[in-house]
PDB file of C-alpha atoms in Angstrom:
ATOM      1  CA  UNK A  24      63.216 -82.832 -77.394  1.00 46.00           C
ATOM      2  CA  UNK A  25      62.021 -84.378 -74.126  1.00 46.00           C
ATOM      3  CA  UNK A  26      59.360 -87.087 -74.102  1.00 41.00           C
ATOM      4  CA  UNK A  27      56.919 -84.836 -72.220  1.00 51.00           C
ATOM      5  CA  UNK A  28      57.350 -81.921 -74.636  1.00 51.00           C
ATOM      6  CA  UNK A  29      56.981 -84.230 -77.625  1.00 49.00           C
ATOM      7  CA  UNK A  30      53.740 -85.631 -76.187  1.00 44.00           C
ATOM      8  CA  UNK A  31      52.340 -82.140 -75.591  1.00 54.00           C
ATOM      9  CA  UNK A  32      53.235 -80.953 -79.101  1.00 56.00           C
ATOM     10  CA  UNK A  33      51.673 -83.977 -80.776  1.00 50.00           C
ATOM     11  CA  UNK A  34      48.597 -83.719 -78.547  1.00 52.00           C
ATOM     12  CA  UNK A  35      48.128 -80.058 -79.492  1.00 61.00           C
ATOM     13  CA  UNK A  36      48.585 -80.948 -83.161  1.00 59.00           C
ATOM     14  CA  UNK A  37      45.899 -83.615 -82.903  1.00 56.00           C
ATOM     15  CA  UNK A  38      43.570 -81.181 -81.165  1.00 58.00           C
ATOM     16  CA  UNK A  39      44.164 -78.628 -83.931  1.00 66.00           C
ATOM     17  CA  UNK A  40      43.411 -81.177 -86.663  1.00 61.00           C
ATOM     18  CA  UNK A  41      40.184 -82.207 -84.921  1.00 55.00           C
ATOM     19  CA  UNK A  42      39.201 -78.544 -84.479  1.00 62.00           C
ATOM     20  CA  UNK A  43      39.812 -77.810 -88.171  1.00 64.00           C
ATOM     21  CA  UNK A  44      37.619 -80.771 -89.108  1.00 58.00           C
ATOM     22  CA  UNK A  45      34.673 -79.620 -86.992  1.00 58.00           C
ATOM     23  CA  UNK A  46      35.019 -76.011 -88.194  1.00 62.00           C
ATOM     24  CA  UNK A  47      34.737 -77.152 -91.810  1.00 63.00           C
ATOM     25  CA  UNK A  48      31.766 -79.393 -91.065  1.00 55.00           C
ATOM     26  CA  UNK A  49      30.041 -76.632 -89.075  1.00 56.00           C
ATOM     27  CA  UNK A  50      30.319 -74.115 -91.912  1.00 61.00           C
ATOM     28  CA  UNK A  51      28.886 -76.635 -94.392  1.00 60.00           C
ATOM     29  CA  UNK A  52      26.013 -77.439 -92.038  1.00 54.00           C
ATOM     30  CA  UNK A  53      25.128 -73.801 -91.382  1.00 57.00           C
ATOM     31  CA  UNK A  54      25.027 -72.928 -95.085  1.00 61.00           C
ATOM     32  CA  UNK A  55      22.969 -75.947 -96.145  1.00 60.00           C
ATOM     33  CA  UNK A  56      19.833 -75.840 -93.964  1.00 58.00           C
ATOM     34  CA  UNK A  57      18.480 -78.170 -91.250  1.00 57.00           C
ATOM     35  CA  UNK A  58      18.234 -81.374 -93.269  1.00 63.00           C
ATOM     36  CA  UNK A  59      21.736 -81.227 -94.748  1.00 67.00           C
ATOM     37  CA  UNK A  60      22.964 -79.855 -91.443  1.00 66.00           C
ATOM     38  CA  UNK A  61      21.555 -82.915 -89.687  1.00 66.00           C
ATOM     39  CA  UNK A  62      23.294 -85.244 -92.135  1.00 71.00           C
ATOM     40  CA  UNK A  63      26.607 -83.436 -91.672  1.00 72.00           C
ATOM     41  CA  UNK A  64      26.145 -83.536 -87.892  1.00 69.00           C
ATOM     42  CA  UNK A  65      25.877 -87.330 -87.976  1.00 74.00           C
ATOM     43  CA  UNK A  66      29.165 -87.767 -89.805  1.00 75.00           C
ATOM     44  CA  UNK A  67      32.022 -88.813 -87.470  1.00 77.00           C
ATOM     45  CA  UNK A  68      33.004 -85.204 -86.710  1.00 73.00           C
ATOM     46  CA  UNK A  69      34.168 -85.889 -83.160  1.00 73.00           C
ATOM     47  CA  UNK A  70      34.420 -89.675 -82.962  1.00 82.00           C
ATOM     48  CA  UNK A  71      36.391 -89.893 -86.219  1.00 82.00           C
ATOM     49  CA  UNK A  72      39.422 -87.865 -85.103  1.00 80.00           C
ATOM     50  CA  UNK A  73      39.350 -89.594 -81.718  1.00 81.00           C
ATOM     51  CA  UNK A  74      39.536 -93.040 -83.300  1.00 89.00           C
ATOM     52  CA  UNK A  75      42.174 -92.001 -85.828  1.00 86.00           C
ATOM     53  CA  UNK A  76      44.469 -90.800 -83.062  1.00 82.00           C
ATOM     54  CA  UNK A  77      43.706 -93.862 -80.932  1.00 87.00           C
ATOM     55  CA  UNK A  78      44.738 -96.003 -83.910  1.00 90.00           C
ATOM     56  CA  UNK A  79      48.067 -94.186 -84.044  1.00 85.00           C
ATOM     57  CA  UNK A  80      48.757 -95.069 -80.416  1.00 84.00           C
ATOM     58  CA  UNK A  81      47.250 -98.551 -80.102  1.00 89.00           C
ATOM     59  CA  UNK A  82      46.947-101.794 -82.037  1.00 92.00           C
ATOM     60  CA  UNK A  83      43.979-103.091 -84.000  1.00 94.00           C
ATOM     61  CA  UNK A  84      42.735-105.202 -81.078  1.00 94.00           C
ATOM     62  CA  UNK A  85      42.379-102.042 -78.957  1.00 94.00           C
ATOM     63  CA  UNK A  86      40.378-100.277 -81.697  1.00 94.00           C
ATOM     64  CA  UNK A  87      38.154-103.305 -82.283  1.00 95.00           C
ATOM     65  CA  UNK A  88      37.395-103.585 -78.572  1.00 94.00           C
ATOM     66  CA  UNK A  89      36.694 -99.875 -78.335  1.00 94.00           C
ATOM     67  CA  UNK A  90      34.234-100.133 -81.229  1.00 95.00           C
ATOM     68  CA  UNK A  91      32.258-102.792 -79.364  1.00 95.00           C
ATOM     69  CA  UNK A  92      31.814-100.354 -76.473  1.00 93.00           C
ATOM     70  CA  UNK A  93      30.966 -97.491 -78.849  1.00 95.00           C
ATOM     71  CA  UNK A  94      28.179 -99.424 -80.568  1.00 96.00           C
ATOM     72  CA  UNK A  95      25.646 -99.484 -77.695  1.00 96.00           C
ATOM     73  CA  UNK A  96      26.623 -95.898 -76.833  1.00 96.00           C
ATOM     74  CA  UNK A  97      25.247 -94.898 -80.220  1.00 96.00           C
ATOM     75  CA  UNK A  98      21.904 -96.230 -79.016  1.00 96.00           C
ATOM     76  CA  UNK A  99      22.218 -94.069 -75.902  1.00 96.00           C
ATOM     77  CA  UNK A 100      22.795 -91.023 -78.105  1.00 95.00           C
ATOM     78  CA  UNK A 101      19.500 -91.394 -79.952  1.00 96.00           C
ATOM     79  CA  UNK A 102      17.776 -91.603 -76.562  1.00 97.00           C
ATOM     80  CA  UNK A 103      19.534 -88.357 -75.610  1.00 96.00           C
ATOM     81  CA  UNK A 104      18.192 -86.832 -78.810  1.00 95.00           C
ATOM     82  CA  UNK A 105      14.625 -87.977 -78.115  1.00 97.00           C
ATOM     83  CA  UNK A 106      14.621 -86.617 -74.565  1.00 97.00           C
ATOM     84  CA  UNK A 107      15.938 -83.254 -75.691  1.00 97.00           C
ATOM     85  CA  UNK A 108      13.523 -83.006 -78.618  1.00 96.00           C
ATOM     86  CA  UNK A 109      10.472 -83.726 -76.447  1.00 96.00           C
ATOM     87  CA  UNK A 110      11.489 -81.441 -73.573  1.00 97.00           C
ATOM     88  CA  UNK A 111      12.613 -78.610 -75.859  1.00 95.00           C
ATOM     89  CA  UNK A 112       9.063 -78.105 -77.094  1.00 93.00           C
ATOM     90  CA  UNK A 113       8.102 -76.464 -73.783  1.00 93.00           C
ATOM     91  CA  UNK A 114      11.225 -76.059 -71.683  1.00 94.00           C
ATOM     92  CA  UNK A 115      14.389 -74.003 -71.746  1.00 93.00           C
ATOM     93  CA  UNK A 116      17.939 -75.061 -72.507  1.00 91.00           C
ATOM     94  CA  UNK A 117      18.925 -75.927 -68.944  1.00 94.00           C
ATOM     95  CA  UNK A 118      16.086 -78.411 -68.434  1.00 96.00           C
ATOM     96  CA  UNK A 119      16.079 -79.886 -71.939  1.00 96.00           C
ATOM     97  CA  UNK A 120      19.819 -80.267 -72.445  1.00 93.00           C
ATOM     98  CA  UNK A 121      20.545 -81.038 -68.784  1.00 94.00           C
ATOM     99  CA  UNK A 122      18.038 -83.884 -68.630  1.00 96.00           C
ATOM    100  CA  UNK A 123      19.182 -85.338 -71.961  1.00 96.00           C
ATOM    101  CA  UNK A 124      22.864 -85.320 -70.995  1.00 94.00           C
ATOM    102  CA  UNK A 125      22.081 -86.736 -67.541  1.00 95.00           C
ATOM    103  CA  UNK A 126      20.225 -89.682 -69.094  1.00 96.00           C
ATOM    104  CA  UNK A 127      23.097 -90.263 -71.513  1.00 95.00           C
ATOM    105  CA  UNK A 128      25.569 -90.399 -68.619  1.00 93.00           C
ATOM    106  CA  UNK A 129      23.364 -92.875 -66.741  1.00 95.00           C
ATOM    107  CA  UNK A 130      23.035 -95.087 -69.822  1.00 96.00           C
ATOM    108  CA  UNK A 131      26.789 -94.877 -70.489  1.00 94.00           C
ATOM    109  CA  UNK A 132      27.460 -95.935 -66.885  1.00 93.00           C
ATOM    110  CA  UNK A 133      25.199 -98.949 -67.318  1.00 95.00           C
ATOM    111  CA  UNK A 134      26.777 -99.842 -70.674  1.00 94.00           C
ATOM    112  CA  UNK A 135      30.240 -99.676 -69.089  1.00 92.00           C
ATOM    113  CA  UNK A 136      29.286-102.481 -66.688  1.00 92.00           C
ATOM    114  CA  UNK A 137      28.967-105.098 -69.446  1.00 92.00           C
ATOM    115  CA  UNK A 138      31.231-106.729 -72.013  1.00 91.00           C
ATOM    116  CA  UNK A 139      29.518-106.228 -75.352  1.00 94.00           C
ATOM    117  CA  UNK A 140      29.469-108.477 -78.375  1.00 95.00           C
ATOM    118  CA  UNK A 141      28.780-107.246 -81.885  1.00 96.00           C
ATOM    119  CA  UNK A 142      25.354-108.919 -81.890  1.00 96.00           C
ATOM    120  CA  UNK A 143      24.347-107.387 -78.569  1.00 96.00           C
ATOM    121  CA  UNK A 144      25.507-103.926 -79.635  1.00 96.00           C
ATOM    122  CA  UNK A 145      23.551-104.124 -82.884  1.00 96.00           C
ATOM    123  CA  UNK A 146      20.479-105.322 -80.987  1.00 97.00           C
ATOM    124  CA  UNK A 147      20.645-102.291 -78.672  1.00 96.00           C
ATOM    125  CA  UNK A 148      20.801 -99.992 -81.706  1.00 96.00           C
ATOM    126  CA  UNK A 149      17.904-101.625 -83.511  1.00 96.00           C
ATOM    127  CA  UNK A 150      15.704-101.501 -80.404  1.00 97.00           C
ATOM    128  CA  UNK A 151      16.655 -97.916 -79.538  1.00 97.00           C
ATOM    129  CA  UNK A 152      16.217 -96.609 -83.076  1.00 96.00           C
ATOM    130  CA  UNK A 153      13.103 -98.685 -83.653  1.00 96.00           C
ATOM    131  CA  UNK A 154      11.497 -96.894 -80.712  1.00 96.00           C
ATOM    132  CA  UNK A 155      12.966 -93.412 -81.152  1.00 96.00           C
ATOM    133  CA  UNK A 156      12.696 -92.811 -84.912  1.00 96.00           C
ATOM    134  CA  UNK A 157       8.872 -93.077 -85.030  1.00 96.00           C
ATOM    135  CA  UNK A 158       8.583 -90.887 -81.923  1.00 96.00           C
ATOM    136  CA  UNK A 159      10.883 -88.240 -83.455  1.00 95.00           C
ATOM    137  CA  UNK A 160       9.069 -88.117 -86.811  1.00 92.00           C
ATOM    138  CA  UNK A 161       6.422 -85.599 -85.705  1.00 91.00           C
ATOM    139  CA  UNK A 162       9.090 -83.097 -84.645  1.00 90.00           C
ATOM    140  CA  UNK A 163      11.073 -83.034 -87.903  1.00 84.00           C
ATOM    141  CA  UNK A 164       9.115 -80.431 -89.835  1.00 79.00           C
ATOM    142  CA  UNK A 165       9.418 -77.006 -88.254  1.00 75.00           C
ATOM    143  CA  UNK A 166       9.853 -73.669 -90.000  1.00 71.00           C
ATOM    144  CA  UNK A 167      13.445 -72.637 -89.395  1.00 62.00           C
ATOM    145  CA  UNK A 168      14.128 -68.985 -88.521  1.00 62.00           C
ATOM    146  CA  UNK A 169      17.141 -67.244 -89.957  1.00 60.00           C
ATOM    147  CA  UNK A 170      20.253 -68.121 -87.982  1.00 59.00           C
ATOM    148  CA  UNK A 171      22.936 -65.457 -87.700  1.00 61.00           C
ATOM    149  CA  UNK A 172      26.260 -67.011 -86.837  1.00 60.00           C
ATOM    150  CA  UNK A 173      28.146 -65.315 -84.035  1.00 66.00           C
ATOM    151  CA  UNK A 174      31.910 -65.093 -83.861  1.00 61.00           C
ATOM    152  CA  UNK A 175      32.228 -67.588 -81.008  1.00 66.00           C
ATOM    153  CA  UNK A 176      29.972 -70.355 -82.405  1.00 66.00           C
ATOM    154  CA  UNK A 177      32.511 -72.264 -84.477  1.00 67.00           C
ATOM    155  CA  UNK A 178      35.425 -71.773 -82.019  1.00 74.00           C
ATOM    156  CA  UNK A 179      33.146 -73.063 -79.260  1.00 71.00           C
ATOM    157  CA  UNK A 180      32.319 -76.247 -81.155  1.00 67.00           C
ATOM    158  CA  UNK A 181      35.919 -76.689 -82.229  1.00 69.00           C
ATOM    159  CA  UNK A 182      37.172 -76.317 -78.664  1.00 76.00           C
ATOM    160  CA  UNK A 183      34.682 -78.922 -77.415  1.00 69.00           C
ATOM    161  CA  UNK A 184      35.793 -81.481 -80.002  1.00 67.00           C
ATOM    162  CA  UNK A 185      39.474 -80.683 -79.464  1.00 71.00           C
ATOM    163  CA  UNK A 186      39.027 -81.126 -75.704  1.00 74.00           C
ATOM    164  CA  UNK A 187      37.272 -84.463 -76.221  1.00 67.00           C
ATOM    165  CA  UNK A 188      40.081 -85.668 -78.491  1.00 67.00           C
ATOM    166  CA  UNK A 189      42.658 -84.586 -75.914  1.00 72.00           C
ATOM    167  CA  UNK A 190      40.879 -86.459 -73.106  1.00 75.00           C
ATOM    168  CA  UNK A 191      40.373 -89.634 -75.130  1.00 72.00           C
ATOM    169  CA  UNK A 192      43.917 -89.750 -76.496  1.00 65.00           C
ATOM    170  CA  UNK A 193      45.742 -88.803 -73.301  1.00 71.00           C
ATOM    171  CA  UNK A 194      43.819 -91.208 -71.054  1.00 75.00           C
ATOM    172  CA  UNK A 195      43.386 -94.175 -73.411  1.00 73.00           C
ATOM    173  CA  UNK A 196      46.401 -96.071 -72.123  1.00 73.00           C
ATOM    174  CA  UNK A 197      45.131 -95.756 -68.585  1.00 79.00           C
ATOM    175  CA  UNK A 198      41.380 -96.365 -68.970  1.00 81.00           C
ATOM    176  CA  UNK A 199      41.591 -99.044 -71.668  1.00 87.00           C
ATOM    177  CA  UNK A 200      39.629 -99.650 -74.888  1.00 89.00           C
ATOM    178  CA  UNK A 201      36.135 -99.881 -73.364  1.00 91.00           C
ATOM    179  CA  UNK A 202      36.167 -96.492 -71.624  1.00 90.00           C
ATOM    180  CA  UNK A 203      37.994 -94.946 -74.588  1.00 88.00           C
ATOM    181  CA  UNK A 204      35.282 -96.212 -76.932  1.00 89.00           C
ATOM    182  CA  UNK A 205      32.580 -94.766 -74.680  1.00 90.00           C
ATOM    183  CA  UNK A 206      34.270 -91.378 -74.312  1.00 87.00           C
ATOM    184  CA  UNK A 207      34.958 -91.142 -78.049  1.00 86.00           C
ATOM    185  CA  UNK A 208      31.216 -91.254 -78.734  1.00 88.00           C
ATOM    186  CA  UNK A 209      30.101 -88.578 -76.307  1.00 87.00           C
ATOM    187  CA  UNK A 210      27.677 -86.503 -78.481  1.00 85.00           C
ATOM    188  CA  UNK A 211      29.731 -83.311 -78.586  1.00 81.00           C
ATOM    189  CA  UNK A 212      28.135 -82.118 -81.821  1.00 79.00           C
ATOM    190  CA  UNK A 213      24.574 -82.605 -80.567  1.00 84.00           C
ATOM    191  CA  UNK A 214      25.379 -80.898 -77.268  1.00 85.00           C
ATOM    192  CA  UNK A 215      26.997 -77.914 -78.959  1.00 80.00           C
ATOM    193  CA  UNK A 216      24.010 -77.543 -81.289  1.00 80.00           C
ATOM    194  CA  UNK A 217      21.674 -77.471 -78.296  1.00 84.00           C
ATOM    195  CA  UNK A 218      23.770 -74.911 -76.434  1.00 83.00           C
ATOM    196  CA  UNK A 219      24.254 -72.614 -79.428  1.00 78.00           C
ATOM    197  CA  UNK A 220      20.923 -72.830 -81.242  1.00 79.00           C
ATOM    198  CA  UNK A 221      18.358 -73.243 -78.458  1.00 85.00           C
ATOM    199  CA  UNK A 222      18.775 -69.756 -76.910  1.00 83.00           C
ATOM    200  CA  UNK A 223      18.901 -68.168 -80.361  1.00 78.00           C
ATOM    201  CA  UNK A 224      16.123 -69.763 -82.414  1.00 79.00           C
ATOM    202  CA  UNK A 225      14.135 -71.582 -79.724  1.00 86.00           C
ATOM    203  CA  UNK A 226      13.550 -75.173 -78.686  1.00 88.00           C
ATOM    204  CA  UNK A 227      11.300 -76.544 -81.468  1.00 89.00           C
ATOM    205  CA  UNK A 228      13.535 -75.467 -84.407  1.00 86.00           C
ATOM    206  CA  UNK A 229      16.641 -76.762 -82.635  1.00 86.00           C
ATOM    207  CA  UNK A 230      14.805 -79.976 -81.845  1.00 90.00           C
ATOM    208  CA  UNK A 231      13.896 -80.318 -85.527  1.00 87.00           C
ATOM    209  CA  UNK A 232      17.582 -80.446 -86.471  1.00 83.00           C
ATOM    210  CA  UNK A 233      18.190 -83.248 -83.968  1.00 88.00           C
ATOM    211  CA  UNK A 234      15.036 -85.069 -85.032  1.00 90.00           C
ATOM    212  CA  UNK A 235      16.250 -85.010 -88.642  1.00 86.00           C
ATOM    213  CA  UNK A 236      19.525 -86.533 -87.454  1.00 87.00           C
ATOM    214  CA  UNK A 237      17.945 -89.821 -86.365  1.00 90.00           C
ATOM    215  CA  UNK A 238      18.364 -91.722 -89.627  1.00 90.00           C
ATOM    216  CA  UNK A 239      21.896 -90.430 -90.086  1.00 89.00           C
ATOM    217  CA  UNK A 240      22.780 -91.562 -86.575  1.00 92.00           C
ATOM    218  CA  UNK A 241      21.482 -95.035 -87.421  1.00 94.00           C
ATOM    219  CA  UNK A 242      23.968 -95.166 -90.288  1.00 93.00           C
ATOM    220  CA  UNK A 243      26.697 -94.048 -87.924  1.00 93.00           C
ATOM    221  CA  UNK A 244      25.939 -97.083 -85.751  1.00 94.00           C
ATOM    222  CA  UNK A 245      26.278 -99.321 -88.792  1.00 95.00           C
ATOM    223  CA  UNK A 246      29.623 -97.679 -89.528  1.00 95.00           C
ATOM    224  CA  UNK A 247      30.860 -98.558 -86.036  1.00 96.00           C
ATOM    225  CA  UNK A 248      29.904-102.190 -86.627  1.00 96.00           C
ATOM    226  CA  UNK A 249      31.711-102.127 -89.984  1.00 97.00           C
ATOM    227  CA  UNK A 250      34.760-100.641 -88.293  1.00 96.00           C
ATOM    228  CA  UNK A 251      34.871-103.403 -85.688  1.00 96.00           C
ATOM    229  CA  UNK A 252      34.642-106.204 -88.256  1.00 96.00           C
ATOM    230  CA  UNK A 253      37.039-104.578 -90.728  1.00 96.00           C
ATOM    231  CA  UNK A 254      39.648-103.706 -88.098  1.00 96.00           C
ATOM    232  CA  UNK A 255      39.740-107.326 -86.955  1.00 93.00           C
ATOM    233  CA  UNK A 256      40.091-108.596 -90.513  1.00 94.00           C
ATOM    234  CA  UNK A 257      42.208-105.934 -92.232  1.00 95.00           C
ATOM    235  CA  UNK A 258      43.715-103.653 -89.602  1.00 94.00           C
ATOM    236  CA  UNK A 259      42.956-100.216 -88.222  1.00 94.00           C
ATOM    237  CA  UNK A 260      43.614 -98.111 -91.343  1.00 94.00           C
ATOM    238  CA  UNK A 261      41.298-100.119 -93.578  1.00 96.00           C
ATOM    239  CA  UNK A 262      38.694-100.405 -90.850  1.00 95.00           C
ATOM    240  CA  UNK A 263      38.568 -96.651 -90.227  1.00 95.00           C
ATOM    241  CA  UNK A 264      38.368 -95.898 -93.956  1.00 95.00           C
ATOM    242  CA  UNK A 265      35.522 -98.353 -94.453  1.00 96.00           C
ATOM    243  CA  UNK A 266      33.669 -96.900 -91.470  1.00 95.00           C
ATOM    244  CA  UNK A 267      33.971 -93.388 -92.881  1.00 92.00           C
ATOM    245  CA  UNK A 268      32.870 -94.637 -96.300  1.00 94.00           C
ATOM    246  CA  UNK A 269      29.827 -96.275 -94.723  1.00 95.00           C
ATOM    247  CA  UNK A 270      28.801 -92.990 -93.075  1.00 91.00           C
ATOM    248  CA  UNK A 271      29.266 -90.974 -96.244  1.00 89.00           C
ATOM    249  CA  UNK A 272      27.425 -93.427 -98.504  1.00 93.00           C
ATOM    250  CA  UNK A 273      24.563 -93.794 -96.001  1.00 92.00           C
ATOM    251  CA  UNK A 274      24.078 -90.044 -95.617  1.00 88.00           C
ATOM    252  CA  UNK A 275      24.332 -89.423 -99.358  1.00 87.00           C
ATOM    253  CA  UNK A 276      21.659 -92.082 -99.851  1.00 90.00           C
ATOM    254  CA  UNK A 277      19.414 -90.340 -97.298  1.00 86.00           C
ATOM    255  CA  UNK A 278      19.967 -87.036 -99.093  1.00 82.00           C
ATOM    256  CA  UNK A 279      19.108 -88.601-102.481  1.00 84.00           C
ATOM    257  CA  UNK A 280      15.951 -90.212-101.076  1.00 82.00           C
ATOM    258  CA  UNK A 281      14.937 -86.902 -99.532  1.00 75.00           C
ATOM    259  CA  UNK A 282      15.362 -85.049-102.832  1.00 73.00           C
ATOM    260  CA  UNK A 283      13.324 -87.649-104.726  1.00 73.00           C
ATOM    261  CA  UNK A 284      10.554 -87.412-102.138  1.00 69.00           C
ATOM    262  CA  UNK A 285      10.469 -83.611-102.408  1.00 60.00           C
ATOM    263  CA  UNK A 286      10.241 -83.729-106.214  1.00 57.00           C
ATOM    264  CA  UNK A 287       7.304 -86.133-106.051  1.00 60.00           C
ATOM    265  CA  UNK A 288       5.338 -83.879-103.684  1.00 52.00           C
TER     266      UNK A 288
END
């Protein structure tokens, strides 16, 4: 088997694995309601497969450096969420999603210009989430209409994640760890939710799902920090497992707190 054919086969296999992961997560989210759906959406559905496949191709130093670039990008993602949520109350998909993605791209371009330390990346997250979470709180509670899944919804999301994985993996050796870390955290899941749900159920209900994702996304930022530290100390495999464990434990804790709050009301 030629080197080119082998690369293509393994790339397609990685895309298929990533697609299967997002299909499973999407089905769970759709059957569990907006709150659980938001928690599932903030698991590493797209970034996780990207980093796993990067770890197969590169050493721990590459993954650790990529994580430092990913950390401030997580702060940019919550800003994307806030812009969409606010605009979606009165505007259509094109304006709401277009403006949010445009701001994310601008912020990512600015982030790319700097070499980030762990402390600086954490500071960006704490400032961004400290501002955005209180502003998003008023948009969390919206009556959700019944959502009827269409045949192309899950394949659409799966194809977006698979494409992202393909771009990140195939270009990582050329663009380096910083750009790879930025691309790996493009908010594919949030974007696909906007595109699919907004025309169907309207802006405010779609915005409510993203607003409920804020606390989960904060935990995802913590998981990136854990991954950076653990990869440096213990290697890529341990670091990725600890990052995933951080996300899962954080979101399960949010779910438990939410259930206790509901029972007390």
